[in-house]
Coordinates of C-alpha atoms and ligand atoms in Angstrom, one line a residue:
X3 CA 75.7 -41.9 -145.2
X4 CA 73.2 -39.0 -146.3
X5 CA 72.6 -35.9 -144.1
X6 CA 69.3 -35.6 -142.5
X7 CA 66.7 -34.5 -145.2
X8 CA 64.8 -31.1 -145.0
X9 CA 61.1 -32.6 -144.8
X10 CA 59.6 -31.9 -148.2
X11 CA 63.3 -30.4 -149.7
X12 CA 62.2 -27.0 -147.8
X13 CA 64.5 -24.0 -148.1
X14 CA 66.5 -26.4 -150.7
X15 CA 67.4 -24.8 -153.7
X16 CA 67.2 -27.4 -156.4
X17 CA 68.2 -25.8 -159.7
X18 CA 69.2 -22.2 -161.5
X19 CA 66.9 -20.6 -163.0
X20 CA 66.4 -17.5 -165.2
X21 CA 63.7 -17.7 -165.9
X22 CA 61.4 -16.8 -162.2
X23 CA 62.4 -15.8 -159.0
X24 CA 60.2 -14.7 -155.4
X25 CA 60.7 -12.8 -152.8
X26 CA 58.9 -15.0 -150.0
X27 CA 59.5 -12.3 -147.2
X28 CA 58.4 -8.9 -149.4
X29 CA 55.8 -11.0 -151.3
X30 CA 57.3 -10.5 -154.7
X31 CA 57.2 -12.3 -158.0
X32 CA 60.0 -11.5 -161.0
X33 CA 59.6 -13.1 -164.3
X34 CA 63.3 -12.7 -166.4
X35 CA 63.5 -9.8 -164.0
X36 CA 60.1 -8.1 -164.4
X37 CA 58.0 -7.6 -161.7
X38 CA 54.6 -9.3 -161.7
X39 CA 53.2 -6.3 -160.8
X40 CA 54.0 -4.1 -164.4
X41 CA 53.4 -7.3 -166.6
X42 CA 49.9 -8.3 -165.0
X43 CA 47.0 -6.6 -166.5
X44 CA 49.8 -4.7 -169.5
X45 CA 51.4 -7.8 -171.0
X46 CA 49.2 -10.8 -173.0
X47 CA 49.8 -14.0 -171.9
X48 CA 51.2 -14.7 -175.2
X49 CA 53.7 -12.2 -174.7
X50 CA 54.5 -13.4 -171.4
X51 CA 54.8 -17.0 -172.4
X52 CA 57.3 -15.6 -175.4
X53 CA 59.2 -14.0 -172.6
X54 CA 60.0 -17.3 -170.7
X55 CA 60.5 -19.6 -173.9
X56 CA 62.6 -16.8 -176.0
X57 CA 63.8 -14.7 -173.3
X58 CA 62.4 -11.6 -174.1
X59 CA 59.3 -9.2 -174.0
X60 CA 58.7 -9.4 -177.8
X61 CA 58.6 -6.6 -180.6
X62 CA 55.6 -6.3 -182.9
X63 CA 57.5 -8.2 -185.2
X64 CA 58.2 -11.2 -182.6
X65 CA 55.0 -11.1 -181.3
X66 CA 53.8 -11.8 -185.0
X67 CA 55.7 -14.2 -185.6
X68 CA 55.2 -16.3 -182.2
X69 CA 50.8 -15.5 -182.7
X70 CA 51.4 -17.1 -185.9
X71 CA 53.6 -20.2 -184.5
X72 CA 50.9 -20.3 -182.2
X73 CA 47.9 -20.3 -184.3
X74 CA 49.9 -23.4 -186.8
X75 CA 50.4 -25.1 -183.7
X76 CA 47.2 -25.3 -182.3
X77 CA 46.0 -28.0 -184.8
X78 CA 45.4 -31.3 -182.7
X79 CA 47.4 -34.4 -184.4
X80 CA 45.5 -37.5 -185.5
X81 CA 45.9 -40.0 -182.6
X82 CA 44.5 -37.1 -180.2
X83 CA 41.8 -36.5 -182.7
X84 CA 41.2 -40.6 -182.7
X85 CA 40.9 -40.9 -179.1
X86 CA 39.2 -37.7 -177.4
X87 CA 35.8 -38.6 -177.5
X88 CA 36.8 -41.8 -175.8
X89 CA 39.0 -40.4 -173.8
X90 CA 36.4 -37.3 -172.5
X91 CA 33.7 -40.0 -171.5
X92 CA 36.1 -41.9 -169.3
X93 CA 38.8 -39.8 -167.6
X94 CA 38.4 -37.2 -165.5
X95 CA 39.9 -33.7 -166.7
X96 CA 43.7 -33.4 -165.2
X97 CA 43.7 -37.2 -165.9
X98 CA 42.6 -37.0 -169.6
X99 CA 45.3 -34.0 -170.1
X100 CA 47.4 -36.1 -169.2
X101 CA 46.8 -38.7 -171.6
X102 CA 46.0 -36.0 -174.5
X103 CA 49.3 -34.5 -174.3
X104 CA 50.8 -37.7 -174.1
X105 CA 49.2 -39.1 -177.2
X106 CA 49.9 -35.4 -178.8
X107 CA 53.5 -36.0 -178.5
X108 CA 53.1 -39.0 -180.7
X109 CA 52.3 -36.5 -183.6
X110 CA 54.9 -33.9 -182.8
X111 CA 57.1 -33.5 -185.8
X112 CA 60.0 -32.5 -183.2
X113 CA 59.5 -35.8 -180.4
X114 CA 62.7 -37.1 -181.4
X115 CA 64.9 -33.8 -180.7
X116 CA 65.5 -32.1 -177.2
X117 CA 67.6 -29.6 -179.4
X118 CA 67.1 -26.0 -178.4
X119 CA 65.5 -24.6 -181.9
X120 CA 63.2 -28.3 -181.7
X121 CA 62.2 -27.6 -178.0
X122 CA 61.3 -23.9 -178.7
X123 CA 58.7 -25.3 -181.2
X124 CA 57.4 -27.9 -179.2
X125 CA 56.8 -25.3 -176.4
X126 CA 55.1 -23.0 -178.7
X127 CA 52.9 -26.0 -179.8
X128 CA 52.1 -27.5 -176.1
X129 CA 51.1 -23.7 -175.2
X130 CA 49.1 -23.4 -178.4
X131 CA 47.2 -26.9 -178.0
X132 CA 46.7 -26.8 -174.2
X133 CA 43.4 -24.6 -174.3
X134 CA 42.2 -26.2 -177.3
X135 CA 43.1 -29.8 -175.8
X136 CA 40.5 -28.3 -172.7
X137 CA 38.0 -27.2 -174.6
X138 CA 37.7 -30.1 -177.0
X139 CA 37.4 -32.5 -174.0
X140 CA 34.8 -30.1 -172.5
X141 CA 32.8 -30.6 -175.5
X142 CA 33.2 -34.2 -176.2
X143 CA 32.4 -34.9 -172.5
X144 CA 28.9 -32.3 -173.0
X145 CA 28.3 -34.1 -176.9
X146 CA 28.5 -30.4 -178.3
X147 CA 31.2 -29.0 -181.0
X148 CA 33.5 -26.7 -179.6
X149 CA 33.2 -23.0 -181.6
X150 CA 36.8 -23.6 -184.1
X151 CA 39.2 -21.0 -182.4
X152 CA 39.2 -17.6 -184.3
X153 CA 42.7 -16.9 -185.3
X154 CA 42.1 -13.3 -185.1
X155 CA 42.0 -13.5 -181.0
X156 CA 43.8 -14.1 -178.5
X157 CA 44.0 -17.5 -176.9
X158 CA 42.5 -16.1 -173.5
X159 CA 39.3 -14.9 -175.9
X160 CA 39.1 -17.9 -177.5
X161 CA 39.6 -20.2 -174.8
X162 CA 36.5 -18.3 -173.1
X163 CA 34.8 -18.1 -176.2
X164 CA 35.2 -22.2 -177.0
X165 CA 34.2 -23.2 -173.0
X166 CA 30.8 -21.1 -172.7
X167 CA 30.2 -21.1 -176.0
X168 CA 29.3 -17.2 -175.9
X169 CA 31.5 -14.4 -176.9
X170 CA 33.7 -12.7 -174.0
X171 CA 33.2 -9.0 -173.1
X172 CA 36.7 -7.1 -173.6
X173 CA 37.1 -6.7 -170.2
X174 CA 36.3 -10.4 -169.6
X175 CA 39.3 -11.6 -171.9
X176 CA 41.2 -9.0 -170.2
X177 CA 40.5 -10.7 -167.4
X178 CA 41.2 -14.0 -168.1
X179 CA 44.2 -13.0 -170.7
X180 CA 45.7 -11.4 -167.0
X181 CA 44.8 -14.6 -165.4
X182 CA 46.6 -16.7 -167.5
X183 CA 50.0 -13.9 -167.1
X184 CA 49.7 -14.8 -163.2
X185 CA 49.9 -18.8 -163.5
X186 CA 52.8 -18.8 -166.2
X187 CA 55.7 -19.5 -163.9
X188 CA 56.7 -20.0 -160.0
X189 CA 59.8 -20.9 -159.7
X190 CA 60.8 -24.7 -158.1
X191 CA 56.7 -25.7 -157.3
X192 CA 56.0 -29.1 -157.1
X193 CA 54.9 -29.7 -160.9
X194 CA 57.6 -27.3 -162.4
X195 CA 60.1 -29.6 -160.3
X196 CA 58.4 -32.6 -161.5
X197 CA 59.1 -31.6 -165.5
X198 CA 62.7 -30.7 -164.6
X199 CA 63.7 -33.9 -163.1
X200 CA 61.9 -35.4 -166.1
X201 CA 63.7 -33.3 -168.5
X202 CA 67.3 -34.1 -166.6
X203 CA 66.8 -37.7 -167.8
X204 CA 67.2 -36.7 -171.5
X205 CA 64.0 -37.7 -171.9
X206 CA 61.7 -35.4 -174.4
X207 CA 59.9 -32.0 -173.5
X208 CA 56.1 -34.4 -173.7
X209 CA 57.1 -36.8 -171.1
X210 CA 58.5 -33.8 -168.8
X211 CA 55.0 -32.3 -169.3
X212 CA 52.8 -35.1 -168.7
X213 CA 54.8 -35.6 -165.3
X214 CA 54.0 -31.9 -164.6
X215 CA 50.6 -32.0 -165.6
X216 CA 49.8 -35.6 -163.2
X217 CA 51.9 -33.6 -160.3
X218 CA 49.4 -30.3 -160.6
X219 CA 46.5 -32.3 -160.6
X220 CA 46.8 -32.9 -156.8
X221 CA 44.8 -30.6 -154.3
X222 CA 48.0 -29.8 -152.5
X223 CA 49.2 -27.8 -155.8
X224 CA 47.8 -26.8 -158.6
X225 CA 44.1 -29.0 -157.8
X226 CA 43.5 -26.7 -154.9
X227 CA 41.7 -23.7 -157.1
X228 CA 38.8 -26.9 -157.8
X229 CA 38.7 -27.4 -153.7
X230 CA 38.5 -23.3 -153.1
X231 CA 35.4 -23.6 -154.8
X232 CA 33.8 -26.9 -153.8
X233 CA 34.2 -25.5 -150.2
X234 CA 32.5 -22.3 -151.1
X235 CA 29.6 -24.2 -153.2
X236 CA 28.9 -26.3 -149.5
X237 CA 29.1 -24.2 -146.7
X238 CA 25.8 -21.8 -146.0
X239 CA 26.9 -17.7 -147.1
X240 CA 26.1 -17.0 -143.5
X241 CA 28.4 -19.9 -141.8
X242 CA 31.7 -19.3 -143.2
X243 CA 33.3 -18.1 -140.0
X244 CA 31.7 -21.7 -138.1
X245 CA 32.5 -23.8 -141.3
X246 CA 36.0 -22.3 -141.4
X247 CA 36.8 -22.9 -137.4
X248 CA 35.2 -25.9 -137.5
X249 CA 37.5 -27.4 -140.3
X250 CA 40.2 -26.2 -138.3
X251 CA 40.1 -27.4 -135.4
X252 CA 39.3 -30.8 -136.9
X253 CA 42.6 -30.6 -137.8
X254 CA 41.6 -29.9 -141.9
X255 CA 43.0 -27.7 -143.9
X256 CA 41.3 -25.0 -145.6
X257 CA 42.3 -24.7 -149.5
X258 CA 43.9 -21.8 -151.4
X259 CA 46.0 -20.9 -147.9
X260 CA 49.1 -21.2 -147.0
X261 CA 52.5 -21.1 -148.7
X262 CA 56.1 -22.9 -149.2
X263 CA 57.6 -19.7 -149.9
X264 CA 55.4 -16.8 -149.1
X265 CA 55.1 -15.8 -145.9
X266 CA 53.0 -12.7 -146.8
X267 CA 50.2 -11.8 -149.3
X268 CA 50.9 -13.9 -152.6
X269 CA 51.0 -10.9 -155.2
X270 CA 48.8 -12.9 -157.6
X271 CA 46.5 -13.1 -155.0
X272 CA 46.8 -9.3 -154.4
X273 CA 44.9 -9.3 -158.6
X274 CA 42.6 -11.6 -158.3
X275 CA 40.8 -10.4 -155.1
X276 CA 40.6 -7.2 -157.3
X277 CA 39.3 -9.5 -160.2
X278 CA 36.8 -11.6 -158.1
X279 CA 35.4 -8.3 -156.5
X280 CA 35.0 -6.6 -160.1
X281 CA 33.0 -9.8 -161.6
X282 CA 31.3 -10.3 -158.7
X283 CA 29.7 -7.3 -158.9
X284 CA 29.1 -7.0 -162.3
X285 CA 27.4 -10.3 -161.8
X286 CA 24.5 -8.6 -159.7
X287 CA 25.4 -11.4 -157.0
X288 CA 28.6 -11.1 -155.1
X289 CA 27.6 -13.7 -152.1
X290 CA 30.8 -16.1 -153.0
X291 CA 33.3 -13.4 -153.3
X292 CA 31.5 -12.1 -150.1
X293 CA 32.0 -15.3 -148.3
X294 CA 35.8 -15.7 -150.1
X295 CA 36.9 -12.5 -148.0
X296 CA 35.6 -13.6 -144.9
X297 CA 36.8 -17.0 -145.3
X298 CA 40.4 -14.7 -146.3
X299 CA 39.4 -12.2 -143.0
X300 CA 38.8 -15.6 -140.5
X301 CA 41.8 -17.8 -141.7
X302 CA 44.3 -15.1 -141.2
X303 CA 42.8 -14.1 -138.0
X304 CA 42.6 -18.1 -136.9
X305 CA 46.0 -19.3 -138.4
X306 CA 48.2 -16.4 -139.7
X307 CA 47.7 -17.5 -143.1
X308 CA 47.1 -15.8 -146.4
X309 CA 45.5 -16.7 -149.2
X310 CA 47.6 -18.1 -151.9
X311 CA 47.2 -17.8 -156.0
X312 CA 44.5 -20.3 -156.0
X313 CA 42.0 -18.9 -153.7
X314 CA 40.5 -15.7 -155.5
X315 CA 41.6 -17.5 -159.2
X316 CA 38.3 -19.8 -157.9
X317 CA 35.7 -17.3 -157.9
X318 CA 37.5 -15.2 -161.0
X319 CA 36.8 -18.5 -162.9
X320 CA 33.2 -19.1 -161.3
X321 CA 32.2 -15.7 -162.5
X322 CA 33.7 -16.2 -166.0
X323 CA 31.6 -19.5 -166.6
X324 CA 34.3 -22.1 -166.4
X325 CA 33.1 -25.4 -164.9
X326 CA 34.5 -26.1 -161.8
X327 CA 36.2 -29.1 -162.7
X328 CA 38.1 -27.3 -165.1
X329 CA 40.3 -24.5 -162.7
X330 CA 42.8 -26.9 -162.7
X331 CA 43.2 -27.4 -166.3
X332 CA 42.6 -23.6 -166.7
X333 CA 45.9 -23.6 -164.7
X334 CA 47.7 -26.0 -167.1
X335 CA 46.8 -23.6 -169.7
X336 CA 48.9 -21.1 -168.4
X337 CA 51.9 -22.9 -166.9
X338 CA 52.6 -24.7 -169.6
X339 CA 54.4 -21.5 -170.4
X340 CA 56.6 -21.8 -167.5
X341 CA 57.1 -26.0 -167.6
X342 CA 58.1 -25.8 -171.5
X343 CA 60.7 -22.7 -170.6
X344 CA 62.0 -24.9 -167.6
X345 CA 62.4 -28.2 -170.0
X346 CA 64.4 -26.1 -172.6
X347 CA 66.3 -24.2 -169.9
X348 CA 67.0 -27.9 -168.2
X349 CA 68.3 -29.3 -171.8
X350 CA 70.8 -26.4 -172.3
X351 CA 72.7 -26.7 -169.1
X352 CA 71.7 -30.4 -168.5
X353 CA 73.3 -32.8 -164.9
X354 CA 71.0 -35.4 -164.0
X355 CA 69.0 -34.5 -160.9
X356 CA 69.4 -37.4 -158.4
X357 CA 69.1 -36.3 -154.7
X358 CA 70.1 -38.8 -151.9
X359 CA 68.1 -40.2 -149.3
X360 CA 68.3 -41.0 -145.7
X361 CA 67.7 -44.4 -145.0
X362 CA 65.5 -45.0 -142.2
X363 CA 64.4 -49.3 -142.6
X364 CA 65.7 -52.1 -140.8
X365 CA 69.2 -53.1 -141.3
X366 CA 71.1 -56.4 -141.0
X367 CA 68.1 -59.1 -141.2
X368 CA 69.0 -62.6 -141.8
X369 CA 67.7 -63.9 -145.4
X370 CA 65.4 -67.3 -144.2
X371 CA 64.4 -69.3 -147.5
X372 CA 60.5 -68.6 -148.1
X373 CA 58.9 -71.9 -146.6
X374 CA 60.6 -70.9 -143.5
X375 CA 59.2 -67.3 -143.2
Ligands
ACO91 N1 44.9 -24.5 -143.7 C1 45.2 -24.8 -142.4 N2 46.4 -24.9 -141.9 C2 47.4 -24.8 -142.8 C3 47.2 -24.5 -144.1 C4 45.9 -24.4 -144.6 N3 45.6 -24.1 -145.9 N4 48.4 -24.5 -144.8 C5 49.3 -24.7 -143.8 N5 48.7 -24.9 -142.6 C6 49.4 -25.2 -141.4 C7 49.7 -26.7 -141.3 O1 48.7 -27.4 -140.7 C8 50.9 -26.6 -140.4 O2 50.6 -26.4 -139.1 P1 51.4 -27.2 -137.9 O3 52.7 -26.6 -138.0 O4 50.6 -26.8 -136.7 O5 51.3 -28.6 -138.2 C9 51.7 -25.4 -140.9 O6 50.6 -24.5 -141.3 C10 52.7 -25.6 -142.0 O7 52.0 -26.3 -143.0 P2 52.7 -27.3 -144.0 O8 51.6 -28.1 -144.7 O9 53.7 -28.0 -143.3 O10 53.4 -26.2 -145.0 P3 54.0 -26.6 -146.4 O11 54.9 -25.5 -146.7 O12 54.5 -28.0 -146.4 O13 52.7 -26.6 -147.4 C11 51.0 -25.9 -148.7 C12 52.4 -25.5 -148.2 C13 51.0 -27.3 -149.3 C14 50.6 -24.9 -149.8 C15 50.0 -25.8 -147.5 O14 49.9 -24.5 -147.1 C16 48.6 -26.3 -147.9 O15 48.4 -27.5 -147.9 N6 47.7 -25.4 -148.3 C17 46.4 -25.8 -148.8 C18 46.4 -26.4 -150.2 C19 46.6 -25.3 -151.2 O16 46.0 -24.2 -151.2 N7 47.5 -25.5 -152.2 C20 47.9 -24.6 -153.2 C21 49.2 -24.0 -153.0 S1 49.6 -22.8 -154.2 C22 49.9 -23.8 -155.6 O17 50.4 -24.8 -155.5 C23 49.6 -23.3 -156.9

């Protein structure tokens, strides 16, 4: 007979991990020990992805060699190539990422090996293709060519340069590039979890992913950056305080609050308000960051609640020119640094994961034979 369960596995710790660790009560984030704080806005995403899949901040050298992995990677296999177009017109973004990188993994020369050297390459190669797999189904969907990915730049400048089409200011990439650093990894979240009990089966790094990517896609998780915005696209600028109590007491939630493990300011939040406020004003028309601080100013007075990493990333994405429908994939992009490192972590240290449950059904029922029922 099982204990009670802790609704939702709260407050259970599920794995080890090196690789990410918070501080709910202080509101800080560690990657391999660093503090979120002195990598955002100093460190590229692709040396913070190198970090979580090779356990280190790179040299030159490594750094090199990984940008190179990553550019050789990046080349979409055939059966994606086959099916995209297809694929773009009928399924909505999280759900066609979910079938790309499933069909990718088809064409990985490394799908049959959860070895470590094999898993670092696939994890390079998933990070490499995630932005393109975006932006190619971003242009199939709009019947435009996506610009080919310059190999010279970074893939935070050519992931804004292959979306709008236009070439990102440097600060814009910097932007973006410390977006991306921000989303790589959060220790046991719902998707993260999701790829690890994947993994645990000895199944391969692709099928841990595409269960990661279908558990982000819900507004709960990582799908709540789309719903930050959508709220702020339908509410007047001058009735967020009435939209916001209004939602509330019908009992709604508002999205991008709130927090499993934080129970003060998210420090990813703490850089993108910054982020939001910058573009916004360089935009010449700051009215949705405007209403994103009072929404931030009324929940907190109303319910307590802070705003978590998805609230400002909505408006930092708005003033970049990313569709809306495409924050949530913008946030596969990035943790698909943290999900690979958690698959090969999982692989080298493997148990099955196979919690218990309480049993709360009927017991003792008499079996009747079905024309009797
Ligand atoms: N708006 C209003 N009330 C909220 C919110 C919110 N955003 N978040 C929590 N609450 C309230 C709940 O209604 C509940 O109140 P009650 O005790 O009176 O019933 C209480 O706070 C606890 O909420 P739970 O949902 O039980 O907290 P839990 O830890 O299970 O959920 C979660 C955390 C899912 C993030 C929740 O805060 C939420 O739904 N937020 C909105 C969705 C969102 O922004 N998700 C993104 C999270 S970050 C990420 O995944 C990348």
């Amino acid at each position: 007979m099982a204990d009670k369960p802790t609704k939702g596995l709260a407050d259970v710790v599920a794995a080890s991990t090196a690789l990410s660790d918070i501080d709910g009560r202080a509101g800080r984030l560690f990657y391999r020990g660093y503090d979120i704080h002195d990598l955002a806005g100093r460190t590229s995403f692709e040396e913070t992805a190198h970090l979580l899949q090779c356990g280190t901040l790179p040299t030159r050298t490594q750094l090199a060699e990984y940008g190179a992995e990553l550019v050789r990677g990046r080349v979409l296999g055939p059966l994606v190539e086959a099916n995209i177009a297809e694929i773009a017109e009928r399924q909505a973004p999280m759900e066609a990422l979910r079938t790309l990188v499933s069909l990718a993994g088809a064409d990985d020369p490394d799908k049959d090996s959860n070895a470590l050297d094999a898993n670092r390459r696939k994890a390079a190669r998933l990070t490499a293709q995630q932005p393109i797999l975006v932006a190619r189904y971003h242009a199939a969907r709009s019947g435009r060519q996506a610009p080919e990915p310059d190999p010279e730049l970074s893939i935070a400048a050519n992931f804004l340069l292959q979306i709008t089409g236009r070439t990102p200011s440097e600060r814009e990439i910097e932007i973006f590039d410390t977006c991306l650093v921000l989303h790589a990894d959060h220790t046991m979240n719902a998707s993260t979890f999701a790829a690890r009990v994947c993994a645990a089966t000895l199944s391969d790094m692709h099928s841990a992913i595409v269960a990661a990517i279908g558990t982000l896609k819900g507004p709960l998780h990582g799908g709540a950056n789309e719903q930050v915005m959508r709220t702020l696209e339908t509410i007047p600028p001058d009735g967020v305080a009435r939209a916001v109590r209004e939602r509330l007491a019908a009992g709604q939630k508002i999205m991008g609050f709130g927090h499993r493990v934080y129970k003060t300011e998210d420090p990813r939040a703490t850089h993108l308000r910054e982020m939001s406020r910058e573009l916004a004003e360089a935009s010449g028309d700051a009215t949705y960051y405007r209403m994103s601080k009072e929404m931030e100013e009324v929940v907190h007075a109303e319910k307590g609640l802070y705003p978590n990493v998805d609230f400002y990333a909505a408006t930092v994405y708005h003033y970049l020119g990313i569709p809306t429908d495409l924050f949530t994939p913008v946030f596969s992009v990035s943790r698909m640094s943290g999900w690979t490192a958690h698959v090969i972590e999982q692989h080298a240290d493997n148990r099955l994961i196979r919690p218990d449950s309480e049993y709360v059904g009927e017991s003792d029922r008499k079996w009747v034979p079905i024309d009797e029922r």
